[in-house]
């Protein structure tokens, strides 16, 4: 393991960032914990790689708030680059005549 950033999946929608911080702090000092909206996942940054390793070993596949947690090393965000623009309706561009029917 090379990072102290963790992904936490399959969270109950009632779990808050503070709940996540409290849960992980039992395994080492937590720098930051954030639940992402109401999407059922979040991220925890431990202060040390050792703390992150211990948290994964203790919490992955464990039950929390009635859900089985998925805890692993967070993957670095990929630079998706520019998505371009446009979109622009599309029917006319594809040769589809809206008035045909």
XYZ file of C-alpha atoms in Angstrom:
101
model
C 0.000 0.000 0.000
C 1.374 3.369 -0.995
C -1.310 5.836 0.001
C -3.230 6.852 3.089
C -6.320 7.736 1.017
C -9.147 5.242 1.302
C -12.349 4.622 -0.604
C -15.305 3.512 1.516
C -18.235 2.006 -0.350
C -21.672 0.601 0.444
C -22.373 3.170 3.159
C -25.835 3.612 4.557
C -27.306 6.884 3.296
C -27.687 8.051 6.898
C -23.902 7.992 7.541
C -22.287 11.437 7.854
C -18.713 12.559 7.337
C -18.369 12.868 11.117
C -19.584 9.256 11.569
C -16.978 8.103 9.062
C -14.211 10.010 10.834
C -15.199 8.516 14.176
C -15.324 4.972 12.752
C -11.870 5.199 11.174
C -10.196 7.039 14.065
C -10.233 3.792 16.042
C -7.505 2.594 13.655
C -5.292 5.677 13.551
C -5.415 9.463 13.251
C -7.741 10.694 10.493
C -6.831 13.789 8.447
C -10.162 14.046 6.646
C -13.333 12.080 6.045
C -16.008 12.922 3.521
C -19.244 11.237 2.536
C -20.136 12.072 -1.057
C -23.690 13.405 -1.053
C -26.279 10.678 -0.734
C -24.462 8.305 -3.034
C -23.456 5.641 -0.510
C -19.707 6.119 -0.622
C -16.995 8.355 0.751
C -13.298 8.907 1.210
C -11.090 8.879 4.289
C -7.562 10.226 4.452
C -5.568 8.713 7.264
C -2.479 10.497 8.607
C -0.257 7.469 7.962
C -0.076 4.597 5.516
C 0.120 2.262 8.523
C -3.181 3.629 9.848
C -4.768 3.184 6.419
C -3.565 -0.421 6.237
C -4.956 -1.177 9.692
C -8.294 0.442 8.804
C -8.620 -1.641 5.642
C -7.810 -4.854 7.506
C -10.300 -4.066 10.272
C -13.165 -2.511 8.320
C -13.276 -4.063 4.850
C -16.222 -6.483 4.646
C -17.350 -5.456 8.144
C -20.929 -4.567 9.059
C -21.672 -0.899 9.754
C -25.182 0.516 10.067
C -26.599 -2.662 8.541
C -24.378 -2.567 5.438
C -21.235 -4.534 4.534
C -18.505 -1.969 3.949
C -16.090 -2.038 1.041
C -12.834 -0.347 2.097
C -9.753 -0.160 -0.090
C -7.024 2.174 -1.247
C -8.508 5.028 -3.241
C -7.375 5.225 -6.829
C -5.950 8.575 -7.915
C -8.372 10.740 -9.848
C -7.861 10.470 -13.563
C -7.517 13.632 -15.568
C -10.459 13.315 -17.898
C -9.377 16.316 -19.903
C -11.804 18.522 -21.700
C -15.077 16.891 -22.485
C -15.640 19.218 -25.356
C -18.842 21.007 -25.744
C -21.784 20.880 -27.944
C -24.375 18.277 -27.646
C -26.722 20.430 -29.698
C -29.967 18.513 -30.009
C -28.834 15.924 -32.476
C -31.891 14.915 -34.515
C -31.087 17.134 -37.499
C -27.397 16.210 -37.413
C -28.201 12.533 -37.721
C -30.419 13.021 -40.729
C -33.595 12.436 -38.788
C -36.437 14.638 -39.917
C -38.597 15.495 -36.927
C -41.523 16.440 -39.142
C -41.540 13.114 -40.937
C -44.118 11.480 -38.671
